[in-house]
Amino acid sequence: MKALPEAYELYLAGLSAAEADAIRPVFLESVAEGDHGILIRGAGSHHVQALVDPRVPFGEIHEGYMWD
């Protein structure tokens, strides 16, 4: 298994164990594909969604609903 990029590790380390476990599969998907980064929607709320997004460079994380 490939190692997670540092940004991914740091982001997951800042979450509770349950939160990190819930979104870790998306981070692993990003690493397996190696093409795109992670978009986190709803950060800070009870309805957080993480997805691999082609607008985010691999190894990076973007939080938010809208792109500026």
mmCIF file of N, CA and C in Angstrom:
data_model
loop_
_atom_site.group_PDB
_atom_site.id
_atom_site.type_symbol
_atom_site.label_atom_id
_atom_site.label_comp_id
_atom_site.label_asym_id
_atom_site.label_seq_id
_atom_site.Cartn_x
_atom_site.Cartn_y
_atom_site.Cartn_z
ATOM 1 N N MET A 1 0.844 -1.179 0.000
ATOM 2 C CA MET A 1 0.000 0.000 0.000
ATOM 3 C C MET A 1 0.889 1.242 0.000
ATOM 4 N N LYS A 2 0.511 2.215 -0.808
ATOM 5 C CA LYS A 2 1.254 3.470 -0.874
ATOM 6 C C LYS A 2 0.975 4.306 0.373
ATOM 7 N N ALA A 3 1.971 5.074 0.782
ATOM 8 C CA ALA A 3 1.810 5.968 1.934
ATOM 9 C C ALA A 3 0.940 7.160 1.545
ATOM 10 N N LEU A 4 0.210 7.672 2.518
ATOM 11 C CA LEU A 4 -0.594 8.863 2.303
ATOM 12 C C LEU A 4 0.313 10.090 2.234
ATOM 13 N N PRO A 5 -0.021 11.050 1.367
ATOM 14 C CA PRO A 5 0.739 12.304 1.359
ATOM 15 C C PRO A 5 0.665 12.982 2.735
ATOM 16 N N GLU A 6 1.658 13.780 3.034
ATOM 17 C CA GLU A 6 1.735 14.434 4.338
ATOM 18 C C GLU A 6 0.477 15.245 4.656
ATOM 19 N N ALA A 7 -0.058 15.962 3.679
ATOM 20 C CA ALA A 7 -1.260 16.767 3.914
ATOM 21 C C ALA A 7 -2.434 15.888 4.349
ATOM 22 N N TYR A 8 -2.536 14.699 3.769
ATOM 23 C CA TYR A 8 -3.616 13.784 4.137
ATOM 24 C C TYR A 8 -3.431 13.299 5.575
ATOM 25 N N GLU A 9 -2.206 12.909 5.899
ATOM 26 C CA GLU A 9 -1.909 12.434 7.255
ATOM 27 C C GLU A 9 -2.225 13.510 8.296
ATOM 28 N N LEU A 10 -1.801 14.737 8.013
ATOM 29 C CA LEU A 10 -2.043 15.832 8.954
ATOM 30 C C LEU A 10 -3.532 16.116 9.113
ATOM 31 N N TYR A 11 -4.268 16.072 8.022
ATOM 32 C CA TYR A 11 -5.708 16.332 8.092
ATOM 33 C C TYR A 11 -6.392 15.258 8.934
ATOM 34 N N LEU A 12 -6.086 14.006 8.677
ATOM 35 C CA LEU A 12 -6.709 12.916 9.430
ATOM 36 C C LEU A 12 -6.313 12.952 10.904
ATOM 37 N N ALA A 13 -5.086 13.353 11.193
ATOM 38 C CA ALA A 13 -4.623 13.422 12.581
ATOM 39 C C ALA A 13 -5.393 14.464 13.377
ATOM 40 N N GLY A 14 -5.950 15.457 12.711
ATOM 41 C CA GLY A 14 -6.702 16.500 13.393
ATOM 42 C C GLY A 14 -8.155 16.137 13.668
ATOM 43 N N LEU A 15 -8.560 14.946 13.265
ATOM 44 C CA LEU A 15 -9.946 14.506 13.464
ATOM 45 C C LEU A 15 -10.037 13.493 14.583
ATOM 46 N N SER A 16 -11.250 13.272 15.061
ATOM 47 C CA SER A 16 -11.450 12.182 16.016
ATOM 48 C C SER A 16 -11.228 10.864 15.275
ATOM 49 N N ALA A 17 -11.009 9.794 16.006
ATOM 50 C CA ALA A 17 -10.769 8.488 15.388
ATOM 51 C C ALA A 17 -11.953 8.078 14.516
ATOM 52 N N ALA A 18 -13.161 8.310 14.977
ATOM 53 C CA ALA A 18 -14.356 7.924 14.216
ATOM 54 C C ALA A 18 -14.474 8.741 12.928
ATOM 55 N N GLU A 19 -14.205 10.032 13.009
ATOM 56 C CA GLU A 19 -14.269 10.883 11.811
ATOM 57 C C GLU A 19 -13.213 10.456 10.792
ATOM 58 N N ALA A 20 -12.006 10.231 11.280
ATOM 59 C CA ALA A 20 -10.917 9.825 10.388
ATOM 60 C C ALA A 20 -11.226 8.487 9.724
ATOM 61 N N ASP A 21 -11.754 7.539 10.493
ATOM 62 C CA ASP A 21 -12.097 6.231 9.931
ATOM 63 C C ASP A 21 -13.189 6.339 8.868
ATOM 64 N N ALA A 22 -14.097 7.291 9.047
ATOM 65 C CA ALA A 22 -15.212 7.450 8.110
ATOM 66 C C ALA A 22 -14.761 7.966 6.750
ATOM 67 N N ILE A 23 -13.755 8.827 6.710
ATOM 68 C CA ILE A 23 -13.347 9.403 5.426
ATOM 69 C C ILE A 23 -12.020 8.847 4.894
ATOM 70 N N ARG A 24 -11.330 8.041 5.691
ATOM 71 C CA ARG A 24 -10.041 7.473 5.253
ATOM 72 C C ARG A 24 -10.157 6.721 3.913
ATOM 73 N N PRO A 25 -11.244 5.975 3.642
ATOM 74 C CA PRO A 25 -11.319 5.274 2.346
ATOM 75 C C PRO A 25 -11.214 6.209 1.134
ATOM 76 N N VAL A 26 -11.714 7.419 1.251
ATOM 77 C CA VAL A 26 -11.616 8.376 0.145
ATOM 78 C C VAL A 26 -10.161 8.796 -0.039
ATOM 79 N N PHE A 27 -9.449 8.988 1.050
ATOM 80 C CA PHE A 27 -8.039 9.348 0.971
ATOM 81 C C PHE A 27 -7.246 8.205 0.319
ATOM 82 N N LEU A 28 -7.581 6.970 0.677
ATOM 83 C CA LEU A 28 -6.910 5.813 0.088
ATOM 84 C C LEU A 28 -7.229 5.692 -1.399
ATOM 85 N N GLU A 29 -8.462 6.017 -1.780
ATOM 86 C CA GLU A 29 -8.836 6.018 -3.194
ATOM 87 C C GLU A 29 -7.995 7.030 -3.967
ATOM 88 N N SER A 30 -7.814 8.213 -3.396
ATOM 89 C CA SER A 30 -7.004 9.238 -4.041
ATOM 90 C C SER A 30 -5.580 8.743 -4.259
ATOM 91 N N VAL A 31 -5.018 8.095 -3.251
ATOM 92 C CA VAL A 31 -3.643 7.594 -3.351
ATOM 93 C C VAL A 31 -3.561 6.467 -4.375
ATOM 94 N N ALA A 32 -4.550 5.596 -4.390
ATOM 95 C CA ALA A 32 -4.534 4.475 -5.333
ATOM 96 C C ALA A 32 -4.570 4.964 -6.768
ATOM 97 N N GLU A 33 -5.372 5.987 -7.022
ATOM 98 C CA GLU A 33 -5.469 6.535 -8.370
ATOM 99 C C GLU A 33 -4.282 7.446 -8.689
ATOM 100 N N GLY A 34 -3.837 8.229 -7.695
ATOM 101 C CA GLY A 34 -2.673 9.090 -7.854
ATOM 102 C C GLY A 34 -2.844 10.280 -8.775
ATOM 103 N N ASP A 35 -4.096 10.634 -9.092
ATOM 104 C CA ASP A 35 -4.333 11.711 -10.044
ATOM 105 C C ASP A 35 -4.943 12.973 -9.451
ATOM 106 N N HIS A 36 -5.807 12.823 -8.443
ATOM 107 C CA HIS A 36 -6.580 13.951 -7.936
ATOM 108 C C HIS A 36 -6.553 13.993 -6.414
ATOM 109 N N GLY A 37 -6.800 15.214 -5.897
ATOM 110 C CA GLY A 37 -6.830 15.427 -4.464
ATOM 111 C C GLY A 37 -8.215 15.247 -3.886
ATOM 112 N N ILE A 38 -8.399 15.764 -2.677
ATOM 113 C CA ILE A 38 -9.618 15.547 -1.893
ATOM 114 C C ILE A 38 -10.376 16.856 -1.703
ATOM 115 N N LEU A 39 -11.678 16.787 -1.913
ATOM 116 C CA LEU A 39 -12.580 17.878 -1.590
ATOM 117 C C LEU A 39 -13.369 17.469 -0.355
ATOM 118 N N ILE A 40 -13.338 18.317 0.681
ATOM 119 C CA ILE A 40 -14.106 18.092 1.909
ATOM 120 C C ILE A 40 -15.232 19.100 1.929
ATOM 121 N N ARG A 41 -16.465 18.618 1.915
ATOM 122 C CA ARG A 41 -17.634 19.507 1.979
ATOM 123 C C ARG A 41 -18.293 19.339 3.338
ATOM 124 N N GLY A 42 -18.713 20.456 3.911
ATOM 125 C CA GLY A 42 -19.397 20.431 5.188
ATOM 126 C C GLY A 42 -18.469 20.341 6.380
ATOM 127 N N ALA A 43 -17.203 20.688 6.205
ATOM 128 C CA ALA A 43 -16.246 20.639 7.310
ATOM 129 C C ALA A 43 -16.754 21.486 8.460
ATOM 130 N N GLY A 44 -16.700 20.939 9.663
ATOM 131 C CA GLY A 44 -17.164 21.650 10.846
ATOM 132 C C GLY A 44 -18.641 21.441 11.130
ATOM 133 N N SER A 45 -19.314 20.645 10.312
ATOM 134 C CA SER A 45 -20.727 20.358 10.556
ATOM 135 C C SER A 45 -20.899 18.866 10.817
ATOM 136 N N HIS A 46 -22.132 18.459 11.013
ATOM 137 C CA HIS A 46 -22.421 17.041 11.245
ATOM 138 C C HIS A 46 -22.549 16.267 9.942
ATOM 139 N N HIS A 47 -22.502 16.950 8.818
ATOM 140 C CA HIS A 47 -22.698 16.313 7.522
ATOM 141 C C HIS A 47 -21.481 16.542 6.637
ATOM 142 N N VAL A 48 -20.391 15.866 6.962
ATOM 143 C CA VAL A 48 -19.139 16.016 6.224
ATOM 144 C C VAL A 48 -19.094 14.968 5.120
ATOM 145 N N GLN A 49 -18.690 15.407 3.949
ATOM 146 C CA GLN A 49 -18.536 14.511 2.813
ATOM 147 C C GLN A 49 -17.151 14.728 2.226
ATOM 148 N N ALA A 50 -16.455 13.641 1.974
ATOM 149 C CA ALA A 50 -15.144 13.709 1.331
ATOM 150 C C ALA A 50 -15.228 12.978 0.000
ATOM 151 N N LEU A 51 -14.609 13.562 -1.021
ATOM 152 C CA LEU A 51 -14.591 12.904 -2.320
ATOM 153 C C LEU A 51 -13.337 13.267 -3.076
ATOM 154 N N VAL A 52 -12.918 12.365 -3.945
ATOM 155 C CA VAL A 52 -11.805 12.641 -4.836
ATOM 156 C C VAL A 52 -12.341 13.591 -5.905
ATOM 157 N N ASP A 53 -11.632 14.696 -6.126
ATOM 158 C CA ASP A 53 -12.136 15.723 -7.032
ATOM 159 C C ASP A 53 -11.047 16.100 -8.037
ATOM 160 N N PRO A 54 -11.357 16.049 -9.326
ATOM 161 C CA PRO A 54 -10.347 16.363 -10.337
ATOM 162 C C PRO A 54 -9.880 17.818 -10.328
ATOM 163 N N ARG A 55 -10.599 18.703 -9.640
ATOM 164 C CA ARG A 55 -10.178 20.107 -9.565
ATOM 165 C C ARG A 55 -9.101 20.322 -8.512
ATOM 166 N N VAL A 56 -8.888 19.336 -7.650
ATOM 167 C CA VAL A 56 -7.902 19.458 -6.572
ATOM 168 C C VAL A 56 -6.658 18.657 -6.973
ATOM 169 N N PRO A 57 -5.491 19.285 -6.948
ATOM 170 C CA PRO A 57 -4.263 18.561 -7.294
ATOM 171 C C PRO A 57 -4.000 17.413 -6.322
ATOM 172 N N PHE A 58 -3.436 16.339 -6.840
ATOM 173 C CA PHE A 58 -3.122 15.191 -5.997
ATOM 174 C C PHE A 58 -2.258 15.620 -4.802
ATOM 175 N N GLY A 59 -2.590 15.075 -3.641
ATOM 176 C CA GLY A 59 -1.841 15.359 -2.422
ATOM 177 C C GLY A 59 -2.329 16.578 -1.670
ATOM 178 N N GLU A 60 -3.338 17.263 -2.219
ATOM 179 C CA GLU A 60 -3.884 18.451 -1.568
ATOM 180 C C GLU A 60 -5.332 18.215 -1.149
ATOM 181 N N ILE A 61 -5.795 19.043 -0.208
ATOM 182 C CA ILE A 61 -7.158 18.977 0.304
ATOM 183 C C ILE A 61 -7.761 20.361 0.193
ATOM 184 N N HIS A 62 -8.966 20.428 -0.296
ATOM 185 C CA HIS A 62 -9.715 21.691 -0.375
ATOM 186 C C HIS A 62 -10.986 21.512 0.446
ATOM 187 N N GLU A 63 -11.249 22.439 1.361
ATOM 188 C CA GLU A 63 -12.486 22.424 2.144
ATOM 189 C C GLU A 63 -13.428 23.475 1.604
ATOM 190 N N GLY A 64 -14.674 23.116 1.413
ATOM 191 C CA GLY A 64 -15.672 24.084 0.992
ATOM 192 C C GLY A 64 -16.649 23.519 -0.003
ATOM 193 N N TYR A 65 -17.705 24.280 -0.217
ATOM 194 C CA TYR A 65 -18.737 23.882 -1.160
ATOM 195 C C TYR A 65 -18.534 24.533 -2.512
ATOM 196 N N MET A 66 -18.053 25.751 -2.518
ATOM 197 C CA MET A 66 -17.964 26.529 -3.745
ATOM 198 C C MET A 66 -16.498 26.804 -4.070
ATOM 199 N N TRP A 67 -16.231 26.934 -5.339
ATOM 200 C CA TRP A 67 -14.892 27.322 -5.788
ATOM 201 C C TRP A 67 -14.898 28.803 -6.071
ATOM 202 N N ASP A 68 -13.904 29.470 -5.558
ATOM 203 C CA ASP A 68 -13.765 30.914 -5.792
ATOM 204 C C ASP A 68 -13.048 31.157 -7.099
#
